[in-house]
Tab-separated table of C-alpha atoms in Angstrom:
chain	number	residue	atom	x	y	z
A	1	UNK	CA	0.000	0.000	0.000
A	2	UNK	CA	1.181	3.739	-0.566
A	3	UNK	CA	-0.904	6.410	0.577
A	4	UNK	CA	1.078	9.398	-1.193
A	5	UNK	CA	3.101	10.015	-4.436
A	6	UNK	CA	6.264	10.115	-2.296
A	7	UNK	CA	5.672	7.699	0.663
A	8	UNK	CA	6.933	4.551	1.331
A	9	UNK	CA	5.215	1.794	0.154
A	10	UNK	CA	3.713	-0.134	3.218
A	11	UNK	CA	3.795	-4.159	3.401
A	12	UNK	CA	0.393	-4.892	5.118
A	13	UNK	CA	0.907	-8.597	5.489
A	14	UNK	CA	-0.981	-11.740	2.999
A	15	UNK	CA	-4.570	-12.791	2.907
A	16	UNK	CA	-6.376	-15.751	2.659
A	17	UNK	CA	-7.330	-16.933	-1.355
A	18	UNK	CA	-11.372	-17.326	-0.129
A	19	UNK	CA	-13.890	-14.544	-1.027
A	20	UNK	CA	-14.769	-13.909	2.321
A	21	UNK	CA	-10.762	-13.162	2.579
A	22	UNK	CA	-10.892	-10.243	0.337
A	23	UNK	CA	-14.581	-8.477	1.338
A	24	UNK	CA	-12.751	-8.645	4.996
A	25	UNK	CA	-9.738	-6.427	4.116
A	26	UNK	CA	-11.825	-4.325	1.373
A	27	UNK	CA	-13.777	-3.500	4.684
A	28	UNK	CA	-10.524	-2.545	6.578
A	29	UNK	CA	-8.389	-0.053	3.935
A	30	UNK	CA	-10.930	2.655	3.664
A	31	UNK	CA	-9.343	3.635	7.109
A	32	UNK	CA	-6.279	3.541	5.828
A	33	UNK	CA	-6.588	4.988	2.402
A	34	UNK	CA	-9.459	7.290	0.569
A	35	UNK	CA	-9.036	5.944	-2.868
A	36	UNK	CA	-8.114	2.317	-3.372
A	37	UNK	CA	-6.290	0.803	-6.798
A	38	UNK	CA	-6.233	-3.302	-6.610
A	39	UNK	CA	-3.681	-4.565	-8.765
A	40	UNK	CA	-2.482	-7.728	-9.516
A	41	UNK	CA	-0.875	-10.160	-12.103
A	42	UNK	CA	-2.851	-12.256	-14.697
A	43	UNK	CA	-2.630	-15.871	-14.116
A	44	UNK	CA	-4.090	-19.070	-13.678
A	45	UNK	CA	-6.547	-17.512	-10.517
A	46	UNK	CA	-8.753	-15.446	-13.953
A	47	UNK	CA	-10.231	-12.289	-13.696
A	48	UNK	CA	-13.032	-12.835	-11.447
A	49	UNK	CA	-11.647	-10.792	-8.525
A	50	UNK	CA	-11.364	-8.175	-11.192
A	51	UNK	CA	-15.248	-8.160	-11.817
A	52	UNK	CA	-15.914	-8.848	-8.363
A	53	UNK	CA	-13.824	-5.307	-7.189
A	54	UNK	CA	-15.546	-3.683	-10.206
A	55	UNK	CA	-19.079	-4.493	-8.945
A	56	UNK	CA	-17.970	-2.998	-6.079
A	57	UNK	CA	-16.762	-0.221	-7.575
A	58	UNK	CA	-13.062	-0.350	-6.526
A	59	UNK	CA	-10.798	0.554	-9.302
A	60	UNK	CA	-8.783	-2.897	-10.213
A	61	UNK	CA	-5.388	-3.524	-12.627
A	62	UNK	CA	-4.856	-7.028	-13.687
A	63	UNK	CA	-1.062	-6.444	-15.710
A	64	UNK	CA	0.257	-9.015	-17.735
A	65	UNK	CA	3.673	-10.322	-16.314
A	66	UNK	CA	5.257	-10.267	-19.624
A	67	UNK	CA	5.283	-6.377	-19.503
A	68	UNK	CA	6.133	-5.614	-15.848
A	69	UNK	CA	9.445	-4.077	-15.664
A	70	UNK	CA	12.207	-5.561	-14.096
A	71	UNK	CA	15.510	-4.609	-12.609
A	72	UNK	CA	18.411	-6.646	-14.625
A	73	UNK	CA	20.241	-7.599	-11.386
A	74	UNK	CA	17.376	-8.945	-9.308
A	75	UNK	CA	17.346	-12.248	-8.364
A	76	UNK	CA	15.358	-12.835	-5.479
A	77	UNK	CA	11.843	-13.275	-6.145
A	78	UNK	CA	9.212	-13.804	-3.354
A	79	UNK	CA	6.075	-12.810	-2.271
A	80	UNK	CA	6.273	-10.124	-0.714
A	81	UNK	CA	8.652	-8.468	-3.133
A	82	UNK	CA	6.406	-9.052	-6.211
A	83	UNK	CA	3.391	-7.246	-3.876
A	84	UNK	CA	5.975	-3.835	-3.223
A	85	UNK	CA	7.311	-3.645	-6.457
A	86	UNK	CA	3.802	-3.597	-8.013
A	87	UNK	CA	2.612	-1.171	-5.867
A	88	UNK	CA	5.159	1.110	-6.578
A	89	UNK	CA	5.099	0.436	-10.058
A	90	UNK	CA	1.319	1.488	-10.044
A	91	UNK	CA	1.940	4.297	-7.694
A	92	UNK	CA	4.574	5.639	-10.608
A	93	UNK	CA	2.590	4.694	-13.537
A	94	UNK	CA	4.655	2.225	-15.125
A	95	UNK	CA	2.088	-0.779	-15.378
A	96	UNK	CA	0.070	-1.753	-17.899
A	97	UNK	CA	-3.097	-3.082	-17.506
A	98	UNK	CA	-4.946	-5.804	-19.700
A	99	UNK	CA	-8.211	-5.931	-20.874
A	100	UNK	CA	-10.765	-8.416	-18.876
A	101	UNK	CA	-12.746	-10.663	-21.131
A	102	UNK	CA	-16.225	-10.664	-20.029
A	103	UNK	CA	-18.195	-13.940	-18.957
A	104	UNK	CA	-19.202	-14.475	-22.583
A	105	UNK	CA	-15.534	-14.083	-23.960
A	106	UNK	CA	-14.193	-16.332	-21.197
A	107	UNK	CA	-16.403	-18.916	-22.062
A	108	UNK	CA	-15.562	-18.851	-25.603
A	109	UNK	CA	-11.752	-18.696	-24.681
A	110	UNK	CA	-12.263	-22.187	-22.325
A	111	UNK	CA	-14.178	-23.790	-25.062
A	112	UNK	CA	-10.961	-23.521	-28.115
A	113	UNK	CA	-8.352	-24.024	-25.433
A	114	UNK	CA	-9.761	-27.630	-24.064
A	115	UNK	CA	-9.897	-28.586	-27.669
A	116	UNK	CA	-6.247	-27.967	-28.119
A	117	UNK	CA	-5.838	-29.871	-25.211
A	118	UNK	CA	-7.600	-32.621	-26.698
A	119	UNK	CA	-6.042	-32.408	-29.568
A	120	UNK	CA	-2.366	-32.713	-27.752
A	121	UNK	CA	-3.721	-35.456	-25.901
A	122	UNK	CA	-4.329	-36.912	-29.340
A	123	UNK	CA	-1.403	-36.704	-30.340
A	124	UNK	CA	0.587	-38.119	-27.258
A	125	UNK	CA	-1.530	-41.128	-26.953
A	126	UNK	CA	-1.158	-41.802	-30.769
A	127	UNK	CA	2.737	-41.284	-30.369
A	128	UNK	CA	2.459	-44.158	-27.549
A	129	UNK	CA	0.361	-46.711	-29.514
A	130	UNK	CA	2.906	-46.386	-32.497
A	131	UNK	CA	6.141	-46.764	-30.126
A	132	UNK	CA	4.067	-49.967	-28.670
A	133	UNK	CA	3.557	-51.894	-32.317
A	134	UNK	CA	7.379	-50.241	-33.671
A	135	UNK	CA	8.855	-51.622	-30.616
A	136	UNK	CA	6.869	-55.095	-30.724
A	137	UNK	CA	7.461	-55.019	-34.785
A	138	UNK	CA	4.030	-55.100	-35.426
A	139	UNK	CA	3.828	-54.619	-39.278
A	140	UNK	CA	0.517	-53.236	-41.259
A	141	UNK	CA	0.407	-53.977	-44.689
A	142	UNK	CA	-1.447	-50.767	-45.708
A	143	UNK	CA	-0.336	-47.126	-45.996
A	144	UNK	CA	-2.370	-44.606	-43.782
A	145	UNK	CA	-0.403	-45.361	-40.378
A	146	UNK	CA	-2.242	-44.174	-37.880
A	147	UNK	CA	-5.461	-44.181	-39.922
A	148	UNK	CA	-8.948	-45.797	-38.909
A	149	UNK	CA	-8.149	-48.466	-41.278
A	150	UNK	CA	-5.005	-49.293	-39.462
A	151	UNK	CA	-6.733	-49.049	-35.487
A	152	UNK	CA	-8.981	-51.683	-36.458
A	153	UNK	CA	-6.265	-53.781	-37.664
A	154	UNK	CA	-4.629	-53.155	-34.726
A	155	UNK	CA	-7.610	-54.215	-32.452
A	156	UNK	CA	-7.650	-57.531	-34.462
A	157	UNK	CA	-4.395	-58.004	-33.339
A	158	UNK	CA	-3.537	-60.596	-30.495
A	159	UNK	CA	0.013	-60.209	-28.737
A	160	UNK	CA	1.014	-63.509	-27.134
A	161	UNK	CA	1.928	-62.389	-23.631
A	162	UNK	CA	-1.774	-61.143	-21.786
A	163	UNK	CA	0.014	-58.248	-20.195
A	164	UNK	CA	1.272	-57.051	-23.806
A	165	UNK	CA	-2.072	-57.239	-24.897
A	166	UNK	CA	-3.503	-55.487	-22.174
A	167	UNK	CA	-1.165	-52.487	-23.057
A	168	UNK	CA	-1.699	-52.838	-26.239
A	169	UNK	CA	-5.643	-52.808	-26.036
A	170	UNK	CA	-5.095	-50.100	-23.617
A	171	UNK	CA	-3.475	-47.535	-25.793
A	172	UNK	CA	-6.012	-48.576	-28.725
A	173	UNK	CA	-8.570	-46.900	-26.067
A	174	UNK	CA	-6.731	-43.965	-24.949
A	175	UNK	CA	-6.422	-43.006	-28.702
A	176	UNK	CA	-10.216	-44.042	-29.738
A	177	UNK	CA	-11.648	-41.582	-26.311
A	178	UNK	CA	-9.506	-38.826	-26.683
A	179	UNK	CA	-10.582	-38.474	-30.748
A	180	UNK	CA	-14.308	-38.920	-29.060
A	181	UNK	CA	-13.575	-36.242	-27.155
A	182	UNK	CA	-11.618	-34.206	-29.835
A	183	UNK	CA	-14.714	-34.382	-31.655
A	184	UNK	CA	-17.250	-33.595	-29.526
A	185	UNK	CA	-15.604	-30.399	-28.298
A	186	UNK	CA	-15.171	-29.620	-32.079
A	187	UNK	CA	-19.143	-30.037	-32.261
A	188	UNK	CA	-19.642	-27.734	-29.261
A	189	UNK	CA	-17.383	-25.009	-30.760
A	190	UNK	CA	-19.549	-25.000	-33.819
A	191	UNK	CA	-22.653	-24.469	-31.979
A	192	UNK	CA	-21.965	-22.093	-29.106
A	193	UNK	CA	-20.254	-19.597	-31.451
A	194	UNK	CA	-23.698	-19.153	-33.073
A	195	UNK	CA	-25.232	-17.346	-29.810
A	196	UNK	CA	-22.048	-15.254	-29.319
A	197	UNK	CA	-21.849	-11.844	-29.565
A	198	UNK	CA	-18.683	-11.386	-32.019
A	199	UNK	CA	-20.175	-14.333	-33.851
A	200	UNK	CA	-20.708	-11.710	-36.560
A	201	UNK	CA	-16.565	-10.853	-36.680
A	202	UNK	CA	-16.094	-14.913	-36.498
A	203	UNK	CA	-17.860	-15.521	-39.713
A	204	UNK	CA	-16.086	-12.550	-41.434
A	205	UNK	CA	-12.735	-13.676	-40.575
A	206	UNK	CA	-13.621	-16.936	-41.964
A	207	UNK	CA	-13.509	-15.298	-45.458
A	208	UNK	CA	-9.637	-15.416	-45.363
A	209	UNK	CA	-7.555	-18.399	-46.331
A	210	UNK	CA	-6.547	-20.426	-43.797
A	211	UNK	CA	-8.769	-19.212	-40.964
A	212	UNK	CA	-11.791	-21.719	-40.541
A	213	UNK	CA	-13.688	-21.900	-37.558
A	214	UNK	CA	-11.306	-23.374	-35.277
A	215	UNK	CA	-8.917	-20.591	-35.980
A	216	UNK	CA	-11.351	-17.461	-36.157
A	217	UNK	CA	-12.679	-18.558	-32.507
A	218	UNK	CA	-9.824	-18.364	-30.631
A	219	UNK	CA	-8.767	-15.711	-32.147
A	220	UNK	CA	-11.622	-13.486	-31.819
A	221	UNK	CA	-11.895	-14.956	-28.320
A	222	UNK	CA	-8.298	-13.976	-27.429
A	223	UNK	CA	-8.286	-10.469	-28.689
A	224	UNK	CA	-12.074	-9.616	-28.106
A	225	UNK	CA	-13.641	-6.414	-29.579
A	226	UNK	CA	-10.946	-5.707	-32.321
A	227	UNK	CA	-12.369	-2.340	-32.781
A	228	UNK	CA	-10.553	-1.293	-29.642
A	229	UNK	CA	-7.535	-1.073	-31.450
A	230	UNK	CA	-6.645	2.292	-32.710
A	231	UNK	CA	-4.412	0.558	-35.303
A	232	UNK	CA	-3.128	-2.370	-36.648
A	233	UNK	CA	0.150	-2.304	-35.319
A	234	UNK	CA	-1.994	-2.055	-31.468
A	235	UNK	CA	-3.180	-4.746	-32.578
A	236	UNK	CA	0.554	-6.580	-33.327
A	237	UNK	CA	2.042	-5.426	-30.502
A	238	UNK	CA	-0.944	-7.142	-28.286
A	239	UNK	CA	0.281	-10.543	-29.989
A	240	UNK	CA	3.579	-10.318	-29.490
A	241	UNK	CA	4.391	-9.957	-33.505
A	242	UNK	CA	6.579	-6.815	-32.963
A	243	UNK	CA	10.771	-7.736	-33.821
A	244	UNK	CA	12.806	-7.233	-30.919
A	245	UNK	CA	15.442	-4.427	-31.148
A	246	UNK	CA	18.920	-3.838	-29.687
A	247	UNK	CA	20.131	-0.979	-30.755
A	248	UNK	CA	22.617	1.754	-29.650
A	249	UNK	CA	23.500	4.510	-31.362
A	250	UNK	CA	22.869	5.040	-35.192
A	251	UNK	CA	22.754	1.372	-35.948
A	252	UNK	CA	19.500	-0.345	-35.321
A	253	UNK	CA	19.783	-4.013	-34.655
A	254	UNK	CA	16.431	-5.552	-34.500
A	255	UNK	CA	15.783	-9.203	-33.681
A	256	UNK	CA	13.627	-11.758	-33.374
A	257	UNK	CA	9.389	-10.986	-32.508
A	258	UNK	CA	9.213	-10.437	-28.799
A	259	UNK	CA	6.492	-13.367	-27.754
A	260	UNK	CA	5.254	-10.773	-25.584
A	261	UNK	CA	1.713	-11.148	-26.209
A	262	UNK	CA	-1.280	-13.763	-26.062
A	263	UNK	CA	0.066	-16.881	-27.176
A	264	UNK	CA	-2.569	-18.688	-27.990
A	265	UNK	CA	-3.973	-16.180	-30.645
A	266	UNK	CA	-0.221	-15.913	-31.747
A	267	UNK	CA	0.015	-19.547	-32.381
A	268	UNK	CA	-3.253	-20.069	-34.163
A	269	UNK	CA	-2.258	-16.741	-36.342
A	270	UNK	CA	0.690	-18.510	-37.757
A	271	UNK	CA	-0.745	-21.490	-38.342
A	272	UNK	CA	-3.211	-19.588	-40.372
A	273	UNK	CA	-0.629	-17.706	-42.091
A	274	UNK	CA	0.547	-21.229	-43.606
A	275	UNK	CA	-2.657	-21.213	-46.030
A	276	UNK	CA	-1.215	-18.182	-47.603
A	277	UNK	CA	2.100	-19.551	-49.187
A	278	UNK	CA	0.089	-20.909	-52.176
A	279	UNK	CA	-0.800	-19.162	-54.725
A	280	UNK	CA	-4.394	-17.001	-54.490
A	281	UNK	CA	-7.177	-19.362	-55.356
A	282	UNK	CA	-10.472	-20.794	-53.738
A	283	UNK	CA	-11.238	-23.752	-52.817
A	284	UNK	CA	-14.773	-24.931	-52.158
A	285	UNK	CA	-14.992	-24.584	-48.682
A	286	UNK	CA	-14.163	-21.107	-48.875
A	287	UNK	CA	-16.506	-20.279	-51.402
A	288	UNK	CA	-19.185	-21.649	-49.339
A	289	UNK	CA	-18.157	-19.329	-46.157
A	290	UNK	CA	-18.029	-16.477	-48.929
A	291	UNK	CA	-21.363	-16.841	-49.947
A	292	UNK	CA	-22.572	-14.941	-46.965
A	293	UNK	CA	-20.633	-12.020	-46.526
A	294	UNK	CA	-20.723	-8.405	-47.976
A	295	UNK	CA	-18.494	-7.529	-51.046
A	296	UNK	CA	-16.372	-5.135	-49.355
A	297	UNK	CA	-15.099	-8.762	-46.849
A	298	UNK	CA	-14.608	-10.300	-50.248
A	299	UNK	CA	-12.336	-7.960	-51.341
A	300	UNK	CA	-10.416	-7.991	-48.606
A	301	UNK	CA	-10.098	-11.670	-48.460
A	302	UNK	CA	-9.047	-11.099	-52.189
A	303	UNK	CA	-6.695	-8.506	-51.438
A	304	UNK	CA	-4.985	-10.476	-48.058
A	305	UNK	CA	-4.525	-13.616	-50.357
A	306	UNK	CA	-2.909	-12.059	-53.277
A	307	UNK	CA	-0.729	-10.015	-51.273
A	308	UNK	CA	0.822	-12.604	-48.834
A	309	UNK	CA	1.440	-15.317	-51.248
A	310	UNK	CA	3.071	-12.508	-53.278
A	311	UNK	CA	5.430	-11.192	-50.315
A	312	UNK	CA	6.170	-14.926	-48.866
A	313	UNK	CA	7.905	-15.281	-52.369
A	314	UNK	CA	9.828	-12.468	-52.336
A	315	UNK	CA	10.742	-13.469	-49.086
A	316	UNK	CA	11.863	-16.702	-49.974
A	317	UNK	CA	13.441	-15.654	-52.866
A	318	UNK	CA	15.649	-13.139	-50.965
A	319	UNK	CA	16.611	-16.472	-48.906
A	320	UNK	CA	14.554	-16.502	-45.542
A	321	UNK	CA	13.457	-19.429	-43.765
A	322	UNK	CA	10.128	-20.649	-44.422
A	323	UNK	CA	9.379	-20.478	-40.783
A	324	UNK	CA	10.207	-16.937	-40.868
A	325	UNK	CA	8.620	-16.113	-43.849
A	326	UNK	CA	5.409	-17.195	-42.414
A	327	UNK	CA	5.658	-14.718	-39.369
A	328	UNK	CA	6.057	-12.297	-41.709
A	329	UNK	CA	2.893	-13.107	-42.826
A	330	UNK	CA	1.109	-13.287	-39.812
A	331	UNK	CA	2.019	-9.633	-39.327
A	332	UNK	CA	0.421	-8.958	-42.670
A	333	UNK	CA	-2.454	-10.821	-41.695
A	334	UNK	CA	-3.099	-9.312	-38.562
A	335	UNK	CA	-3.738	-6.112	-40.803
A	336	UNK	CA	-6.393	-7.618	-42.466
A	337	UNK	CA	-7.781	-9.099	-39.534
A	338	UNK	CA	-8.661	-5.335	-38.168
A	339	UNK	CA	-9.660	-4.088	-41.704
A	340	UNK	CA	-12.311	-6.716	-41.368
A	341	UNK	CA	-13.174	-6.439	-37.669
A	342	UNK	CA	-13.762	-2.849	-38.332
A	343	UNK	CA	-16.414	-3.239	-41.195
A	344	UNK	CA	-18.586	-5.293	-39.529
A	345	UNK	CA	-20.892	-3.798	-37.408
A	346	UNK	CA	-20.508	-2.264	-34.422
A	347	UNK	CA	-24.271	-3.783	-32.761
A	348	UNK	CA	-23.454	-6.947	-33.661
C-alpha cells in the first residue's frame, strides 16, 4: 500500500485466497486509504476478482507479467517483493493493464483451449500406440499409419503375452476416447459460437484463407472487440508480432518478434498464415463461407490472399526461412484481420 506520491510503500501482510478473505480487508483499507487501486498479475486464478472489485466499484489492474518491468540484477523473487514492487510500479505509472474478457468471452476462450488440449492429448496417446507396435514389430500392410483403417487392424491383433495385450488394447482406447472427445468439443465449438456476440466478426474472418472456424474462434476470443484497437500495429504489438530491437546509437539491430503477447492467438495466427504460401485461389470450402458475406469482406479476403502469397515469395526468394517467412505473414495478416473487424458492425 502507498498512501502518497512520495511515501513509502507499506507491506500490510498476505490474505487468505477465499472470497470472504478479500470483502474482509476491502472492509478494513478505507481507514487507511481514501481511494483504493487493486492490482495484480494475470494468471491461472482469472479475472473474477477483477469483476468482483468492479461491482464494487473499486478501481482494479490485472497487468500481464510479460510487460512488468524488471531490474536486470534482481534475483530474489518472493512474495512479498512481487506485492511492493507492483505497488510502486502502479503508484509511478509504469504498469500496464490488460483488458478483462467478459463472462461471454471467457467462455468462448475455455471452449478452443480444451480442444487444443484434446487435440495434444491426441497426439501423445497416438505417439504411444505407435512406439508400442514399432517396438513389438508389429507390421501393417497398408499405408495410412495411424489411420482408422489401421486401429482396427490393430484391435484384431492378439500379442502372445496377456500383459502385452492389455497395453496394447489399452493404448487402442486412450487413442479411440480422446478423438471422441476431440470431436465432440469440435461439435460444441460450432454451436456455441452461433449465440455469441462477435459471432458476426467470427464468420467474417472466416472469409480469409486459412482461418476456418477453429482458428477465427480463438482468435476473436483472445483479442475480443478488435475495434478497440486504434491501429493495426496495437493490434501486433498485443500478440507479441513486434521484432525485438537492440540498438545503440545510429545502428539499429532488431531481432527476433518479442512473444510478448497472447500466445494462444499468436500460435493459431501462424498457423493460419501457412494457407497463404500458395498461390491465391479458392477452394470450395471457402466459397461456401463467402457466400454470406458483404463484397467489401470479399475484397479484402481477395486482397490479403494475393498479397501474402506474393510477399512470402519475395521473401523466400531473398533467402529466408520458411518459418520466418510465415511470421512475416502473420504480421500482414493481422492487418487484415482489423480491416475486417472494423467493417462489420458495431451492434453486432
Amino acid at each position: 500500500m502507498a498512501q502518497a506520491h512520495g511515501a513509502e510503500v507499506t507491506y500490510l501482510g498476505a490474505m487468505g485466497p477465499r472470497q470472504g478473505d478479500i470483502d474482509q480487508l476491502i472492509r478494513t483499507m478505507p481507514s487507511k486509504a481514501t481511494h483504493l487501486l487493486f492490482v495484480y498479475e494475470a494468471g491461472p486464478c482469472g479475472s473474477w476478482l477483477d469483476r468482483s472489485l468492479t461491482k464494487k466499484g473499486y478501481d482494479c489492474w490485472v497487468v500481464a507479467p510479460s510487460l512488468i518491468p524488471q531490474k536486470p540484477g534482481e534475483r530474489v523473487q518472493t512474495d512479498r517483493r512481487d506485492a511492493v514492487h507492483l505497488a510502486r510500479l502502479a503508484r509511478s505509472g509504469d504498469l500496464t493493464a490488460v483488458s478483462v474478457p467478459k463472462v461471454d468471452e471467457e467462455a468462448m476462450r475455455d471452449l478452443p483451449r480444451a480442444r487444443e488440449d484434446a487435440i495434444r492429448d491426441h497426439k501423445d496417446a497416438t505417439y504411444r500406440l505407435t512406439a508400442f507396435w514399432l517396438r513389438h514389430d508389429i507390421r501393417y500392410v497398408g499405408r495410412a499409419h495411424g489411420g482408422p483403417a489401421h486401429l482396427r487392424w490393430l484391435s484384431a491383433v492378439v500379442c502372445p503375452p496377456p500383459a502385452q495385450h492389455i497395453v496394447l488394447q489399452e493404448y487402442l482406447r486412450a487413442v479411440s476416447d480422446h478423438h471422441d472427445r476431440l470431436q465432440r468439443l469440435a461439435q460444441a465449438l460450432q454451436e456455441h459460437v452461433k449465440a455469441w456476440r462477435l459471432s458476426p466478426v467470427v464468420d467474417a474472418l472466416q472469409a480469409l484463407r486459412g482461418v476456418p472456424c477453429t482458428v477465427a474462434v480463438p482468435l476473436v476470443a483472445a483479442m475480443g472487440d478488435l475495434t478497440r484497437f486504434e491501429s493495426p500495429r496495437e493490434l501486433m504489438k498485443f500478440l507479441g508480432l513486434i521484432p525485438s530491437e537492440h540498438s545503440s546509437g545510429a545502428p539499429r539491430r532488431q531481432g527476433s518478434m518479442t512473444k510478448a503477447g497472447n500466445t494462444h492467438a499468436r500460435r493459431v495466427l501462424v498457423a493460419g498464415a501457412w494457407a497463404s504460401r500458395s498461390p491465391a485461389m479458392g477452394s470450395r470450402h471457402l466459397h461456401l463461407r463467402l457466400e454470406k458475406q458483404p463484397t467489401i469482406i470479399q475484397d479484402i479476403r481477395w486482397k490479403a490472399q494475393v498479397r501474402l502469397c506474393q510477399r512470402y515469395r519475395r521473401l523466400v526468394a531473398r533467402g529466408k526461412q520458411a518459418h520466418g517467412g510465415t511470421v512475416a505473414m502473420a504480421r500482414e495478416l493481422r492487418g487484415f484481420i482489423w480491416a475486417m473487424a472494423k467493417e462489420v458492425p458495431r451492434g453486432a
